[in-house]
Short mmCIF file of C-alpha atoms in Angstrom, two decimals:
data_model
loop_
_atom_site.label_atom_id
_atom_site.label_comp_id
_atom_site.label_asym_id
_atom_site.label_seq_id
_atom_site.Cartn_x
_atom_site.Cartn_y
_atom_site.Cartn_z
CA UNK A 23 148.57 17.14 232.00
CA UNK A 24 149.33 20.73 233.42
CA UNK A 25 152.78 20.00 232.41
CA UNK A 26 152.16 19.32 228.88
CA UNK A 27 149.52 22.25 228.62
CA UNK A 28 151.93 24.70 229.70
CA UNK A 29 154.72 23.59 227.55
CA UNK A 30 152.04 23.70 224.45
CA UNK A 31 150.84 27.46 225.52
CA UNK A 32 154.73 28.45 226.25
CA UNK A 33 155.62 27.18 222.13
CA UNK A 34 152.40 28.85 220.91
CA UNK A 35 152.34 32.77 223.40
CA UNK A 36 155.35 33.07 224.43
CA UNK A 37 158.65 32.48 221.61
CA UNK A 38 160.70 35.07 223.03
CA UNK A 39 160.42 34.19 226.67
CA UNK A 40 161.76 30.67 225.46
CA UNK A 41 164.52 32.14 223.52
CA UNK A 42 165.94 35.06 226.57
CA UNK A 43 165.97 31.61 228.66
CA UNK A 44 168.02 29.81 226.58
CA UNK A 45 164.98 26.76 226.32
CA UNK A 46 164.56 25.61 223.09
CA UNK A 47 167.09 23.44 222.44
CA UNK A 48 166.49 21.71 226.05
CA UNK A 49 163.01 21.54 225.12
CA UNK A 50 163.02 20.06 221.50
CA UNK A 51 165.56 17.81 223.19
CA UNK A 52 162.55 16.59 225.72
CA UNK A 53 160.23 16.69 223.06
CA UNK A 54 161.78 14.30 221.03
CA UNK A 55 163.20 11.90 223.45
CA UNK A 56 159.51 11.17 224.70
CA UNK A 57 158.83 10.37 220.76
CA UNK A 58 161.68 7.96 221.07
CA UNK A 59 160.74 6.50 223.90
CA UNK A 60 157.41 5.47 222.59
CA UNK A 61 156.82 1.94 221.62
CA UNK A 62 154.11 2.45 219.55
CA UNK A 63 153.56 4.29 216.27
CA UNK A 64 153.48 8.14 216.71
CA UNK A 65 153.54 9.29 212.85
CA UNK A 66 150.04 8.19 210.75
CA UNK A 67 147.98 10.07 213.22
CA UNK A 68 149.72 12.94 212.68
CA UNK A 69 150.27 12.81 209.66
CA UNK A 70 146.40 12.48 208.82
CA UNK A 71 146.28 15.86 211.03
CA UNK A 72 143.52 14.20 213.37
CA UNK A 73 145.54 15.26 216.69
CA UNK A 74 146.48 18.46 215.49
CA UNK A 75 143.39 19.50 214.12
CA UNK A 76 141.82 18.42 217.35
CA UNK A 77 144.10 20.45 219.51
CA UNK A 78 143.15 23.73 216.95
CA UNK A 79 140.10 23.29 216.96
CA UNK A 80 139.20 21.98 220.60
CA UNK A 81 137.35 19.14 219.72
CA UNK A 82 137.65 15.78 218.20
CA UNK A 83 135.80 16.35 215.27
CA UNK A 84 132.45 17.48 213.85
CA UNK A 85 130.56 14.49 215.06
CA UNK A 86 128.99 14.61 218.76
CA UNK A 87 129.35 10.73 219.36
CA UNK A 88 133.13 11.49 218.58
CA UNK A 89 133.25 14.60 221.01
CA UNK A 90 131.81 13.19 223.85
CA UNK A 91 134.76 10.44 223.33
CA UNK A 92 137.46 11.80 222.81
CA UNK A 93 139.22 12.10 226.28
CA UNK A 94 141.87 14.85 225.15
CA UNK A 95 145.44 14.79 222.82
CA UNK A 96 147.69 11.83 224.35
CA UNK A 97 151.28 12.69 224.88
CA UNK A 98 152.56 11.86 221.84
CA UNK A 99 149.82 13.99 220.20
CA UNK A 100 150.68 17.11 222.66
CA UNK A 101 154.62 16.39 221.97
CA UNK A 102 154.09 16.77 217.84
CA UNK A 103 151.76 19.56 218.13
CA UNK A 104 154.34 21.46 220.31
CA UNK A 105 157.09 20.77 218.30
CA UNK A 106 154.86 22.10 215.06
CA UNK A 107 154.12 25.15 217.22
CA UNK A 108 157.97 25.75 218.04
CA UNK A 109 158.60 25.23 214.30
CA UNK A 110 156.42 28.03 213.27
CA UNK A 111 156.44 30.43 216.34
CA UNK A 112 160.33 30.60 216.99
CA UNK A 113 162.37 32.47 215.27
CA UNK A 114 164.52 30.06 212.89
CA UNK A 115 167.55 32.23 213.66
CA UNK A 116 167.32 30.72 217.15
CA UNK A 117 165.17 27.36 216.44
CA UNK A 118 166.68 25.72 213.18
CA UNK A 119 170.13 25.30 214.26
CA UNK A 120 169.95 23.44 217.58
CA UNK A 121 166.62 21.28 216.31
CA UNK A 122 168.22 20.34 213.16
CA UNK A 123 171.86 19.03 214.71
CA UNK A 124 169.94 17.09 217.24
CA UNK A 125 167.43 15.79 214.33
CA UNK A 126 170.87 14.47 212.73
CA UNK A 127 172.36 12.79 215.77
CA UNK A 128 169.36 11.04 216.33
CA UNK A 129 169.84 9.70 212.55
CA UNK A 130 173.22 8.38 212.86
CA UNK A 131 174.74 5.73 213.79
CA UNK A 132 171.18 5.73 215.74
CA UNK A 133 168.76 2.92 216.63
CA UNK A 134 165.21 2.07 215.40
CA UNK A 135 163.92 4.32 218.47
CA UNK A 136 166.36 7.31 218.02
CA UNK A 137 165.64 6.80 214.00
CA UNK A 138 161.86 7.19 213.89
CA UNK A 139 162.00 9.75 216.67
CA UNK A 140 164.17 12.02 214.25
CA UNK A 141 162.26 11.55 211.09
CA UNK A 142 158.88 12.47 213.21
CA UNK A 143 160.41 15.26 214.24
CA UNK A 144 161.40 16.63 210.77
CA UNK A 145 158.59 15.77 209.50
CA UNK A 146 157.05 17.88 212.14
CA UNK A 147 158.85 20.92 211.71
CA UNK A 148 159.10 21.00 207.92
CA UNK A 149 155.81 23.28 208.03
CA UNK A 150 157.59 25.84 209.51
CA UNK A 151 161.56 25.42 208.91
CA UNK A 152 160.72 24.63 204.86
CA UNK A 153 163.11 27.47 204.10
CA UNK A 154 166.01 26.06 206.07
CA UNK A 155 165.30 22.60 204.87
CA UNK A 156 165.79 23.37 201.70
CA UNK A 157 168.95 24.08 201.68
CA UNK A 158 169.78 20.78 203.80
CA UNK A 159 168.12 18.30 201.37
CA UNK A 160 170.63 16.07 200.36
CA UNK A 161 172.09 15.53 203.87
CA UNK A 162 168.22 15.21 204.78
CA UNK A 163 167.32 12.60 201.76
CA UNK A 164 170.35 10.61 202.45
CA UNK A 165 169.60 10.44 206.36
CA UNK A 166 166.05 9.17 205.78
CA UNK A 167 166.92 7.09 203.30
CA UNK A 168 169.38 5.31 205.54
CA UNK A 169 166.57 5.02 208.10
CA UNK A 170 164.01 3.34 205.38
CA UNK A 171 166.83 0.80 205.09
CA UNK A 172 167.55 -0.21 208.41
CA UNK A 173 164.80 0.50 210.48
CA UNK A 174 161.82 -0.94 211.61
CA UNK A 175 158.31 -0.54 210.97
CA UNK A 176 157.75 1.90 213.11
CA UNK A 177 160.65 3.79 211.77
CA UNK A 178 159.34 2.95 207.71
CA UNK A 179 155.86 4.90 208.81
CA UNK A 180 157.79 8.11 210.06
CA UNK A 181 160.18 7.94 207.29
CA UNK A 182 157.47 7.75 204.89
CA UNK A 183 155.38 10.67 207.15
CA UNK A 184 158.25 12.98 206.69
CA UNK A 185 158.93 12.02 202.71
CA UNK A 186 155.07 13.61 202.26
CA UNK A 187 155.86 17.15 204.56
CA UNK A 188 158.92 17.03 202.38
CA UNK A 189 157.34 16.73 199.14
CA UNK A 190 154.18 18.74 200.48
CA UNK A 191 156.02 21.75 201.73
CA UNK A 192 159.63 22.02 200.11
CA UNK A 193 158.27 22.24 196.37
CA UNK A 194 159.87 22.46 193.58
CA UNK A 195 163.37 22.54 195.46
CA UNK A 196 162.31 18.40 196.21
CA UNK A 197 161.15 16.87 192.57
CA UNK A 198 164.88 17.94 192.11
CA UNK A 199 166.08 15.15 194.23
CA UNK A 200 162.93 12.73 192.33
CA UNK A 201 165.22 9.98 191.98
CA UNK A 202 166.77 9.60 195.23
CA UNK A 203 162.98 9.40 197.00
CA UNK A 204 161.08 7.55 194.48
CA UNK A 205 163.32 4.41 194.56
CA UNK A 206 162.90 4.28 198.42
CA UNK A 207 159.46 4.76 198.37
CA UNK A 208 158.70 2.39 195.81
CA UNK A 209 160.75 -0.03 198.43
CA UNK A 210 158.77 0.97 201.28
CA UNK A 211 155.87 -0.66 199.53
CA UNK A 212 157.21 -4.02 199.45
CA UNK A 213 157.59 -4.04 203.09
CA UNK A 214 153.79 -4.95 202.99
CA UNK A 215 152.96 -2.96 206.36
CA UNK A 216 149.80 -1.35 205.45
CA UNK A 217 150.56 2.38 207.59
CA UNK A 218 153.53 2.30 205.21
CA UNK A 219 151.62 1.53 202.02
CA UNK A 220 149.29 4.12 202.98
CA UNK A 221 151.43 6.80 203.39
CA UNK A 222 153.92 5.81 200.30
CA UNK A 223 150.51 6.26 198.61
CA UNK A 224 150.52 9.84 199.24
CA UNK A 225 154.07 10.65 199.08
CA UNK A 226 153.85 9.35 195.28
CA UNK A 227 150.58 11.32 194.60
CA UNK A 228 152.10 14.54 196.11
CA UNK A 229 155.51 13.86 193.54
CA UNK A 230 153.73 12.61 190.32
CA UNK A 231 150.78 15.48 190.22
CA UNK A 232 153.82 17.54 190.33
CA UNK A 233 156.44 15.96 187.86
CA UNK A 234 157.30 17.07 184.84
CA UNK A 235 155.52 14.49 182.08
CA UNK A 236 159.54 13.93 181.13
CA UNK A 237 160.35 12.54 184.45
CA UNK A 238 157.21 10.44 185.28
CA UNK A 239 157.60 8.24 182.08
CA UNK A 240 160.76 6.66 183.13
CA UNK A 241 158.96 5.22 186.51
CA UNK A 242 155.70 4.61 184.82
CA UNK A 243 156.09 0.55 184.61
CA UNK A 244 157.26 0.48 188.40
CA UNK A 245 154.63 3.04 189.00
CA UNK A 246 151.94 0.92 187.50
CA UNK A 247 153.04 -2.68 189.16
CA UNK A 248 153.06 -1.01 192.94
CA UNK A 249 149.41 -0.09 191.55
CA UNK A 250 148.38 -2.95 190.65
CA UNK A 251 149.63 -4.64 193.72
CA UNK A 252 147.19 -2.19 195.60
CA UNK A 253 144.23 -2.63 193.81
CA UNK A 254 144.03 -6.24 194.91
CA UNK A 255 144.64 -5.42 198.39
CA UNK A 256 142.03 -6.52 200.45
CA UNK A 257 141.86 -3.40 202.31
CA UNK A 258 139.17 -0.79 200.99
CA UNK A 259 141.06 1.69 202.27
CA UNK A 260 144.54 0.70 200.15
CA UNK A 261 142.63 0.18 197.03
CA UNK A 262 140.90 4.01 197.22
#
């Protein structure tokens, strides 16, 4: 625990100290291997900003019941929110580089672990390396892409989670690329996993409230039968 609390205050106080000793790229290196060596799913909690809200706010939420049980961010939960505080508190000049060439070894040839571990941690960091990423999205699209194909489950969710910081963050630079993402998404819903359905959901809100009328109409009947296919879901939550 003091481990992880001092890495977490070093990303957030002390940027500089991490660059003069040549630790970032040693660290984002830790950060993410512990993500890939998780065997459970480490993107829809994050993604619904529950642990990182916690760890800003210092609490689990506004109810007491919740407070009193909540027993503190898990590692996972302390790995993301460090690598989101590295993202926005280092200097790109010195953080984008290293981050992003390990984020694309991790993506190929990869496995399942390496796979999900590198689309967590771009999702992660899109916040604060938007500018950056930008300028890599087609080499980004493809890689995730690739990932959604191949992967697992586990790596579907955190492909999905990074598709919405994409679309969230790197507007209008991403509804350029519309009809590489929208075809994998649309496939991600098939996969019938219910964390991917959920977060496909909001990956499609983010692009259509966004589109241009011109480009929506041409997905409108695939649109409508994923849609459809939720509606009868028998999970309130799907349906909403």
């Amino acid at each position: 625990p003091l481990f992880r609390f001092v890495r977490a205050r070093a990303a957030e106080s002390k940027p500089k100290l991490l660059v003069r000793e040549g630790l970032v790229p040693p660290l984002v290196k830790a950060l993410v291997d512990v993500i890939a060596a998780t065997k459970t799913n480490v993107a829809g909690a994050f993604f619904q900003c529950s642990p990182l809200q916690r760890l800003k706010d210092g609490a689990g939420g506004d109810d007491d019941d919740d407070d009193e049980d909540w027993d503190g961010p898990s590692v996972q939960e302390t790995v993301q929110s460090t690598l989101d505080k590295l993202a926005l508190e280092v200097p790109m000049k010195h953080f984008f580089a290293p981050t992003f060439q390990l984020i694309c070894a991790y993506f190929e040839p990869g496995t399942p672990q390496t796979w999900h571990a590198a689309a967590v941690c771009l999702g992660v960091i899109v916040e604060g390396a938007q500018d950056r990423i930008r300028e890599q999205l087609p080499q980004v699209l493809a890689m995730l892409a690739r990932a959604a194909e191949h992967g697992d489950e586990t790596t579907r969710e955190c492909v999905c989670f990074a598709y919405g910081q994409l679309a969230e963050h790197c507007q209008p630079e991403i509804l350029a690329h519309h009809r590489q993402v929208l075809p994998v998404v649309f496939a991600l819903m098939d996969t019938g996993a219910e964390s991917v359905m959920g977060i496909s959901c909001h990956v499609l809100e983010t692009f259509c409230e966004s589109m241009e009328e011109q480009h929506v109409v041409p997905i409108l009947d695939d649109l409508a039968t994923k849609l459809l296919v939720l509606l009868q879901h028998p999970k309130p939550s799907l349906r909403e």
